[in-house]
CSV table of C-alpha atoms in Angstrom, one decimal:
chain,number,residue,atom,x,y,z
A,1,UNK,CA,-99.7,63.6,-101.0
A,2,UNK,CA,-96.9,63.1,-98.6
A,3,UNK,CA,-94.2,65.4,-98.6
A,4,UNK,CA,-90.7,64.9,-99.3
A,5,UNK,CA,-89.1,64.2,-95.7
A,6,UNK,CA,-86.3,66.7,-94.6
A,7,UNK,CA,-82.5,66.8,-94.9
A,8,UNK,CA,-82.0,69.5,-92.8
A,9,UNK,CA,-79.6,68.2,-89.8
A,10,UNK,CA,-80.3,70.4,-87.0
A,11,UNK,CA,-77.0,72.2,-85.4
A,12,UNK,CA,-75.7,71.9,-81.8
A,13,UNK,CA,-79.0,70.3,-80.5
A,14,UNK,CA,-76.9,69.0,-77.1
A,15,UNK,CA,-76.0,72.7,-76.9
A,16,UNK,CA,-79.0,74.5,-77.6
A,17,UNK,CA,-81.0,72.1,-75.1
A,18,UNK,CA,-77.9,72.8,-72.4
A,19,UNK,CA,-79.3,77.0,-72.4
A,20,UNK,CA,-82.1,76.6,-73.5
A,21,UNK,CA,-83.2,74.2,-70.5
A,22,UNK,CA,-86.6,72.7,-71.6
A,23,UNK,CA,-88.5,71.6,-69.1
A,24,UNK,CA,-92.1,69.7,-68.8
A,25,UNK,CA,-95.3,72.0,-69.0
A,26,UNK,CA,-92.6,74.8,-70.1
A,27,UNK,CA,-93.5,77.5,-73.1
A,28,UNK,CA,-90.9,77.9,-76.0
A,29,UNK,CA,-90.8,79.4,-79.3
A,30,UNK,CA,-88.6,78.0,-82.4
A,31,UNK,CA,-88.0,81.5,-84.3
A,32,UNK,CA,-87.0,79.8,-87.0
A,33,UNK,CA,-88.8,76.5,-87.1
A,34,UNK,CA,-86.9,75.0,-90.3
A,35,UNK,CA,-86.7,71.4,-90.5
A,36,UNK,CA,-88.0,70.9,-86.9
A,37,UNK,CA,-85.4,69.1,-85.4
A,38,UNK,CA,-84.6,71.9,-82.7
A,39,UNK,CA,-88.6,72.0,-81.9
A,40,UNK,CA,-88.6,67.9,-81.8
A,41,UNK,CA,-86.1,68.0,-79.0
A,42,UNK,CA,-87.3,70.7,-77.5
A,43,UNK,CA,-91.1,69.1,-77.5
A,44,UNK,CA,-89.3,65.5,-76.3
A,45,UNK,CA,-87.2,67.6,-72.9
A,46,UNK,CA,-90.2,69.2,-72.3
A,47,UNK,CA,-93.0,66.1,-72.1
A,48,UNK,CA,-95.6,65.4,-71.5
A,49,UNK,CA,-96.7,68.9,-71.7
A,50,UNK,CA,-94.6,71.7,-72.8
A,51,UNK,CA,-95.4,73.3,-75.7
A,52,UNK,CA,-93.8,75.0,-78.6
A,53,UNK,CA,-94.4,77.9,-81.4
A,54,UNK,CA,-92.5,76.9,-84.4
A,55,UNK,CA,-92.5,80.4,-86.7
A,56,UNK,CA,-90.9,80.2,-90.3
A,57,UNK,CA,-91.8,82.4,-92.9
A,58,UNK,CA,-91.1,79.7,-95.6
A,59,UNK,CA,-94.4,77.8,-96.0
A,60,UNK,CA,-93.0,74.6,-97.2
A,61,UNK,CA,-91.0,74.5,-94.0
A,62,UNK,CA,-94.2,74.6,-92.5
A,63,UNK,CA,-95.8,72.3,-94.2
A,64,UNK,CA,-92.9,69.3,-94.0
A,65,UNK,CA,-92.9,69.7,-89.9
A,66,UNK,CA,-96.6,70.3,-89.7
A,67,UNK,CA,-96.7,66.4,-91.8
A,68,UNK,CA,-93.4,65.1,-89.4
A,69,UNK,CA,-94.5,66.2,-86.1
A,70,UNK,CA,-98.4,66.3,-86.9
A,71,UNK,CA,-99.0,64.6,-83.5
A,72,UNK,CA,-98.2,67.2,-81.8
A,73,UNK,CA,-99.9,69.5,-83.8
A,74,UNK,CA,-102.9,67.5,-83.3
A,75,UNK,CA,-102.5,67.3,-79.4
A,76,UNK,CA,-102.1,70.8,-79.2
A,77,UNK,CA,-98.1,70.7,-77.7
A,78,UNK,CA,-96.9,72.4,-81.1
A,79,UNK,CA,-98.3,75.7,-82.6
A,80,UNK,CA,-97.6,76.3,-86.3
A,81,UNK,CA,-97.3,79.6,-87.3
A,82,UNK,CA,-96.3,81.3,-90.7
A,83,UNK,CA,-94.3,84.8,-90.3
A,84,UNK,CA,-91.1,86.3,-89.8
A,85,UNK,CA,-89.5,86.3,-86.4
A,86,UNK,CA,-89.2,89.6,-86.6
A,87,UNK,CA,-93.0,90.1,-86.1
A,88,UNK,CA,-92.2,87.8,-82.6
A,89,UNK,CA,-94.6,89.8,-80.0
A,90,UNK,CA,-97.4,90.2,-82.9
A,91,UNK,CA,-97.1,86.6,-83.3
A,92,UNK,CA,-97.2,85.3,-80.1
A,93,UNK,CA,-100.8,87.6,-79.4
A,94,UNK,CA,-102.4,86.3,-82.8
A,95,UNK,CA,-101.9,83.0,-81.8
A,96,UNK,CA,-103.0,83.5,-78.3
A,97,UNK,CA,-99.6,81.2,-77.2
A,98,UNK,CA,-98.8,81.2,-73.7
A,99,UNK,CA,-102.3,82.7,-72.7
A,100,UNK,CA,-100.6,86.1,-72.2
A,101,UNK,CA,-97.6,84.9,-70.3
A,102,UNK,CA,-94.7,84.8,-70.4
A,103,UNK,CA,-92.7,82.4,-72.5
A,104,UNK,CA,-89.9,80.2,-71.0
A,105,UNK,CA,-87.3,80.1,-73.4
A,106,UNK,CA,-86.7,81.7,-77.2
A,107,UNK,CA,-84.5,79.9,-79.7
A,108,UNK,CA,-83.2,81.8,-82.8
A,109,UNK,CA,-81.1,79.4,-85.6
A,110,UNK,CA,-80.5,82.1,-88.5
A,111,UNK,CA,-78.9,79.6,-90.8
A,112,UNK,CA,-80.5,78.1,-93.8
A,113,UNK,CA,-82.2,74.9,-93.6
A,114,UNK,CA,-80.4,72.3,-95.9
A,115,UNK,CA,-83.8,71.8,-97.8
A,116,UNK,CA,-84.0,75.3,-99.2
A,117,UNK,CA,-80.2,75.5,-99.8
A,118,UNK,CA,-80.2,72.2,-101.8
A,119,UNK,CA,-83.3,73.0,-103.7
A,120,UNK,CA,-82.0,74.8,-106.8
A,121,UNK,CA,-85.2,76.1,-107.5
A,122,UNK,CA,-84.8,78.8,-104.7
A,123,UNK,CA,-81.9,80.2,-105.7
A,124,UNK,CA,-79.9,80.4,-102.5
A,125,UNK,CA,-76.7,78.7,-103.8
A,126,UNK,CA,-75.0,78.4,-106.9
A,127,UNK,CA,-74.3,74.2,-106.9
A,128,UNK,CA,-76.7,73.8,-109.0
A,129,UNK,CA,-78.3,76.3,-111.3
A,130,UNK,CA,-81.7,77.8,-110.5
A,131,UNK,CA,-83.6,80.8,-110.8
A,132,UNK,CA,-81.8,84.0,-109.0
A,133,UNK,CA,-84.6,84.0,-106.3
A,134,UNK,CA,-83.1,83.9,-102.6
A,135,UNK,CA,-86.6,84.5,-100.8
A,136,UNK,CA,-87.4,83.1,-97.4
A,137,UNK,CA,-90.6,83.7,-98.0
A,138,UNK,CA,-92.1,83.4,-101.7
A,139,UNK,CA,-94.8,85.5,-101.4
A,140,UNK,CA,-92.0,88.6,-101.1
A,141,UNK,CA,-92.1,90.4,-104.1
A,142,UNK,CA,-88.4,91.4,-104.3
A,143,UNK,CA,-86.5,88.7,-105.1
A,144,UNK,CA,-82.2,88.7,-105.9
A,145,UNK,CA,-82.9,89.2,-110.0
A,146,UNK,CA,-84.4,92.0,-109.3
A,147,UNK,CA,-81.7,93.5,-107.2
A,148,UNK,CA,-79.0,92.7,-109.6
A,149,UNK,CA,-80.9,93.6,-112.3
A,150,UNK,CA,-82.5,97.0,-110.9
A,151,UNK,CA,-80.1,98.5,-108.6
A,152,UNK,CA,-77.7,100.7,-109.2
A,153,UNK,CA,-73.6,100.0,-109.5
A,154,UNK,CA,-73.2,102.0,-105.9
A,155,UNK,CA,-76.3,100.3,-104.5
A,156,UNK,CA,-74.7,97.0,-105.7
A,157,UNK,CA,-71.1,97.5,-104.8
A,158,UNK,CA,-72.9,98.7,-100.9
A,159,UNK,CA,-74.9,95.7,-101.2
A,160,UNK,CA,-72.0,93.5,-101.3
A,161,UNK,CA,-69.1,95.6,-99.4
A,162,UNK,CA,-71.9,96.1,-96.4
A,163,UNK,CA,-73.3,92.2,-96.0
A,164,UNK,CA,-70.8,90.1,-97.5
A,165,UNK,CA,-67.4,92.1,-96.6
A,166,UNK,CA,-66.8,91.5,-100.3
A,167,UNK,CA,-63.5,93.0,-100.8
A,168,UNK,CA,-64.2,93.1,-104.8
A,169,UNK,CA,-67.7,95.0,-104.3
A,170,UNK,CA,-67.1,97.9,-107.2
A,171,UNK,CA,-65.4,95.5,-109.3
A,172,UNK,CA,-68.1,93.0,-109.1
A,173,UNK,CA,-70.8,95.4,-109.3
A,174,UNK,CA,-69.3,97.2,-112.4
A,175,UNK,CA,-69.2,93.5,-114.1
A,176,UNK,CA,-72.8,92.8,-113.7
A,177,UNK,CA,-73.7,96.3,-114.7
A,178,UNK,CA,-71.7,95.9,-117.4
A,179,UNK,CA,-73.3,92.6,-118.1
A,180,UNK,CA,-77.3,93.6,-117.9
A,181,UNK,CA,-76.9,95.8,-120.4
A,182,UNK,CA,-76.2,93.0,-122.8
A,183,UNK,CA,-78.6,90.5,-121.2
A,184,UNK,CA,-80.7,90.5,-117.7
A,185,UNK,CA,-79.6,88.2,-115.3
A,186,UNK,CA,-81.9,85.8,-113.9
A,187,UNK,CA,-79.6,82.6,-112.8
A,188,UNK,CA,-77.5,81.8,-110.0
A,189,UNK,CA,-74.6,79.9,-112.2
A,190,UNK,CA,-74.9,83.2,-114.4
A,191,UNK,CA,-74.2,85.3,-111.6
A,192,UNK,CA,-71.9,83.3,-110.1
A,193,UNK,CA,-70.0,82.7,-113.5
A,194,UNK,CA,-69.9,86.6,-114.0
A,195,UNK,CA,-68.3,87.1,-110.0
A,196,UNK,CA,-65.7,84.5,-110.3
A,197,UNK,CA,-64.6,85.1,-113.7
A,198,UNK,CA,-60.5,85.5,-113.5
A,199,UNK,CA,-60.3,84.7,-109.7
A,200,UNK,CA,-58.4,81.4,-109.2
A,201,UNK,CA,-60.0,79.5,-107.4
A,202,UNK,CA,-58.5,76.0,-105.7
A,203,UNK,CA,-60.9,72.7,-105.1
A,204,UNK,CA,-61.7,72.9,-101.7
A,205,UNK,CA,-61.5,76.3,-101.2
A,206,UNK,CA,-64.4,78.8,-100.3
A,207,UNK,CA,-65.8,79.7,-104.0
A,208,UNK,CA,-65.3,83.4,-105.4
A,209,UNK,CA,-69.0,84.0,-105.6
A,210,UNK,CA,-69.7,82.9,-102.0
A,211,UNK,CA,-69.8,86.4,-100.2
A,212,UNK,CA,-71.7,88.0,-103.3
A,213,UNK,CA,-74.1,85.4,-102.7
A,214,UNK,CA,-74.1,85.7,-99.1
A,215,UNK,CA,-75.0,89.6,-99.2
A,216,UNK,CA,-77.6,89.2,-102.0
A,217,UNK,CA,-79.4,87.0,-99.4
A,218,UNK,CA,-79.2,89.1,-96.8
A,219,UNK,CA,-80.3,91.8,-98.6
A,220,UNK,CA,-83.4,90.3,-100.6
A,221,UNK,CA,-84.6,89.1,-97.1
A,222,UNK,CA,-83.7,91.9,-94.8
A,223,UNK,CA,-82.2,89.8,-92.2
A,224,UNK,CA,-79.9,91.8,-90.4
A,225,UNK,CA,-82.5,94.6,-90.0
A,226,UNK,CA,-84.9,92.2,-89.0
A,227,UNK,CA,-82.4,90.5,-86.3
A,228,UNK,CA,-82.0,94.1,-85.1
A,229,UNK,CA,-86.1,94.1,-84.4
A,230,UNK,CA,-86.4,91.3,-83.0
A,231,UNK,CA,-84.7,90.8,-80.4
A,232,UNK,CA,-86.2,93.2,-77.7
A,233,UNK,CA,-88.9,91.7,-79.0
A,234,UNK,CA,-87.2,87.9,-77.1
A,235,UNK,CA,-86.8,89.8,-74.2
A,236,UNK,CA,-90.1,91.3,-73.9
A,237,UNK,CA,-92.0,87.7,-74.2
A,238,UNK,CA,-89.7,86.1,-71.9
A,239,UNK,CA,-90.4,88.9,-69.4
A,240,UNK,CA,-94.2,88.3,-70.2
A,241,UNK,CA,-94.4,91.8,-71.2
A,242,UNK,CA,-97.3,91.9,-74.0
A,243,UNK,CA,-100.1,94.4,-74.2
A,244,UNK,CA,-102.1,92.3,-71.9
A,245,UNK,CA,-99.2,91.6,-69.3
A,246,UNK,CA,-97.0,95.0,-68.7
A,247,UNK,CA,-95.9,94.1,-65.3
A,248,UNK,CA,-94.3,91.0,-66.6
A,249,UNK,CA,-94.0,87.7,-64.5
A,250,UNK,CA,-90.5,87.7,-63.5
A,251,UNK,CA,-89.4,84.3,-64.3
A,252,UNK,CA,-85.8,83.8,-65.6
A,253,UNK,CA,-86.8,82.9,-69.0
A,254,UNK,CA,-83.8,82.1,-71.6
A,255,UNK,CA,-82.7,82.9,-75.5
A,256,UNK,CA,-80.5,80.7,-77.5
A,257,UNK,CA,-79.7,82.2,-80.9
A,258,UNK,CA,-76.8,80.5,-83.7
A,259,UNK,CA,-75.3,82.9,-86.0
A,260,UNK,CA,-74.0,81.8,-89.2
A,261,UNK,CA,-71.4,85.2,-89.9
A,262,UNK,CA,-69.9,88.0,-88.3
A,263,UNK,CA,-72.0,90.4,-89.0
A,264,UNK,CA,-75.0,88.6,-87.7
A,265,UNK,CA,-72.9,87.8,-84.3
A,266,UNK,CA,-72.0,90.8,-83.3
A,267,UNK,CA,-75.4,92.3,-83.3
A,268,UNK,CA,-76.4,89.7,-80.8
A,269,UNK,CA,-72.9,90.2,-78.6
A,270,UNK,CA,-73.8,93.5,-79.2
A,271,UNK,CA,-77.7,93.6,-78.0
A,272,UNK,CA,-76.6,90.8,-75.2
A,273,UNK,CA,-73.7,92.9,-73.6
A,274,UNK,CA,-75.7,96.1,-73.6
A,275,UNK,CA,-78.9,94.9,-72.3
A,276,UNK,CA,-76.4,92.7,-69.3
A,277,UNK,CA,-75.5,96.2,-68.3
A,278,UNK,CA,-77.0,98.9,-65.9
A,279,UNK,CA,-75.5,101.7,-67.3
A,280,UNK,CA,-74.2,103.1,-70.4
A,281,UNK,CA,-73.6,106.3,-69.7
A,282,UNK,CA,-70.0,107.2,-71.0
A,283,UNK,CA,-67.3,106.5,-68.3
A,284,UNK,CA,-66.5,110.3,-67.8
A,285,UNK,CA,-69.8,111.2,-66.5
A,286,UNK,CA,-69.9,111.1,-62.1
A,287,UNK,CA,-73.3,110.2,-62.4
A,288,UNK,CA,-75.6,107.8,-64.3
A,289,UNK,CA,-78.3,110.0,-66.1
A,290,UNK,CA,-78.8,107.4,-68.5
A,291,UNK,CA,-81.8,105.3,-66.4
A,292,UNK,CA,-81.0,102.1,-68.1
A,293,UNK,CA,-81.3,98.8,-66.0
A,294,UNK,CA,-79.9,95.4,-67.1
A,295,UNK,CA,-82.7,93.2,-68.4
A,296,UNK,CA,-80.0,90.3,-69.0
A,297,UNK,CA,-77.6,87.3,-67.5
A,298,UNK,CA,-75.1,87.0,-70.3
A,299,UNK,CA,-74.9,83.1,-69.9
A,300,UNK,CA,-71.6,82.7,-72.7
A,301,UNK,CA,-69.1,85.2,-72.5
A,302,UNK,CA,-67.4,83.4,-75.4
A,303,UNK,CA,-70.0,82.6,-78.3
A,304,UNK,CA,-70.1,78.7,-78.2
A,305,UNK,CA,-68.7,76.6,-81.3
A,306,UNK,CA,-70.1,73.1,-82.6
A,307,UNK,CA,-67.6,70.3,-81.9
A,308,UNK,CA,-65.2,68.3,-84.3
A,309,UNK,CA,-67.2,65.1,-84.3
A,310,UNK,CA,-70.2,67.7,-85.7
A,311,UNK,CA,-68.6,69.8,-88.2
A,312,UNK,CA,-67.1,66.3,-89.5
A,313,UNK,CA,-70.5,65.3,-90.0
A,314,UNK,CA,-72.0,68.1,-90.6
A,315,UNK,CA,-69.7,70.7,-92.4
A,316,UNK,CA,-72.7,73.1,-92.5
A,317,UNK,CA,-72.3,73.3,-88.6
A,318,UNK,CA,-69.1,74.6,-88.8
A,319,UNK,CA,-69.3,78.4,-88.9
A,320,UNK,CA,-72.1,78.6,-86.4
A,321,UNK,CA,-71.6,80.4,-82.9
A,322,UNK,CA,-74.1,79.9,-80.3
A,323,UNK,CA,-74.8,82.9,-77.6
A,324,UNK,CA,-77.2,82.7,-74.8
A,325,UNK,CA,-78.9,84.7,-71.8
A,326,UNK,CA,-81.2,84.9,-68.8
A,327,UNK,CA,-83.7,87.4,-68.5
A,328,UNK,CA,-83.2,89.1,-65.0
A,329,UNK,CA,-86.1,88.9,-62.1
A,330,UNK,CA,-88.7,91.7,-63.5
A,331,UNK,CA,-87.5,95.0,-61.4
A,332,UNK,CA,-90.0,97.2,-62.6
């Protein structure tokens, strides 16, 4: 049975190609394969021989680019593999990719793909009602009902105060406690109903429910903590640093990760500038005791935006900031 072609459009390809730098008989990793369209250019620099390992821990993802780029699968130039990026280095040895070495060039796009946000059957937006779901991966056993339903009114009002900056976090959270108690809540227009109820809200205007939403995500899926994991993770398999590998091979491999909020973009400006630095001792201190050496090139002092002609076509696009560095010659 062929299966239903994507609608994900892919954002700042030009850009992420620009840092990313494919080049032919190159090794890269899509972290967050989604629709494809990232690894489809990437695989198209990179001919006739660089190779890619598209990770998403949403098997349909998987399965709609395993059926649109089969030919690469089949020639062996693209790697399909299901699990969270957070799992990276674990990953990359199961699969045996890159035959120990290290990889080239890492690409992070933590946004949703347009297929699992338009698919009311996974929960992730309140458009269209669906089940109150919001799992990357379906085989997870938490899923948002059961956070709203099971959590306390502090775990809830944290919950939304902590991931969505929700300035109405108790008073939200005391609603839907409220609300349980009457009847569970197992639908997105439900919950979104309950959140927006006496907030005006103008057409054209973000929607009441839309940071409530946004932290129930983030929580069902663990995605900041798992941003937090990864990423030394990127650094060690650019460096070639696996268990088979400790030296490293010293080439100036790249990451290119797009964040989608603030809270997701200032862990990578965060991890980026402190891993660009040699030391991090506080200032007051004569001497460095600290030992830390810079691992990093910070190659965008300033997170790169999408352009107008993009967000005008793609309105999804226009939140995203793109940050990107160079992994230093291995001094170890």
């Amino acid at each position: 049975m062929t299966m239903e072609q994507t609608q994900h459009v892919s954002v700042m390809p030009n850009e992420v190609l620009t840092y990313l730098q494919p080049k032919p008989g190159g090794l890269y990793i899509d972290g967050t394969l989604g629709g494809g369209g990232h690894t489809a250019a990437i695989l198209e620099r990179s001919a006739p021989d660089g190779k890619v390992l598209g990770i998403d821990t949403d098997s349909q993802a998987l399965a709609r680019v395993g059926e649109r780029l089969a030919e690469f699968v089949a020639n062996g130039r693209l790697v399909l593999a299901h699990g969270n990026f957070s799992d990276l280095a674990q990953i990359v040895e199961q699969t045996g990719f890159g035959g120990g070495k290290g990889v080239q060039g890492v690409l992070l796009d933590l946004g949703f793909s347009s297929d699992q946000m338009d698919n009311p059957e996974r929960g992730f937006a309140f458009s269209a009602d669906g089940p109150l779901d919001m799992r990357l991966n379906q085989a997870s056993p938490l899923t948002a009902a059961d956070l709203v339903n099971g959590a306390s009114e502090q775990e809830l009002a944290d919950i939304f105060w902590r991931y969505g900056e929700e300035t109405r976090s108790r008073q939200i959270a005391r609603r839907i406690v409220r609300e349980r108690e009457k009847t569970p809540i197992t639908r997105t227009a439900q919950l979104a109903s309950l959140i927006a109820a006496g907030v005006p809200h103008k057409h054209g205007a973000i929607h009441p429910a839309t940071r409530a939403f946004q932290a129930l995500r983030i929580a069902v899926n663990g995605e900041l903590e798992r941003l937090e994991a990864v990423l030394p993770q990127i650094v060690d398999v650019l460096e070639g640093k696996t268990r088979g590998d400790e030296e490293g091979h010293g080439e100036k491999g790249r990451m290119v990760i797009i964040a989608f909020h603030s809270l997701e973009d200032r862990i990578v400006k965060e991890y980026i500038r402190r891993e660009a630095t040699d030391c991090l001792c506080p200032p007051r201190l004569p001497v460095c005791i600290c030992g830390h050496k810079a691992r990093l090139r910070n190659l965008t002092s300033k997170p790169v935006i999408p352009g107008e002609q993009e967000i005008a076509s793609n309105p999804r696009a226009r939140s995203a900031k793109l940050r990107a560095a160079e992994v230093l010659q291995n001094n170890s």
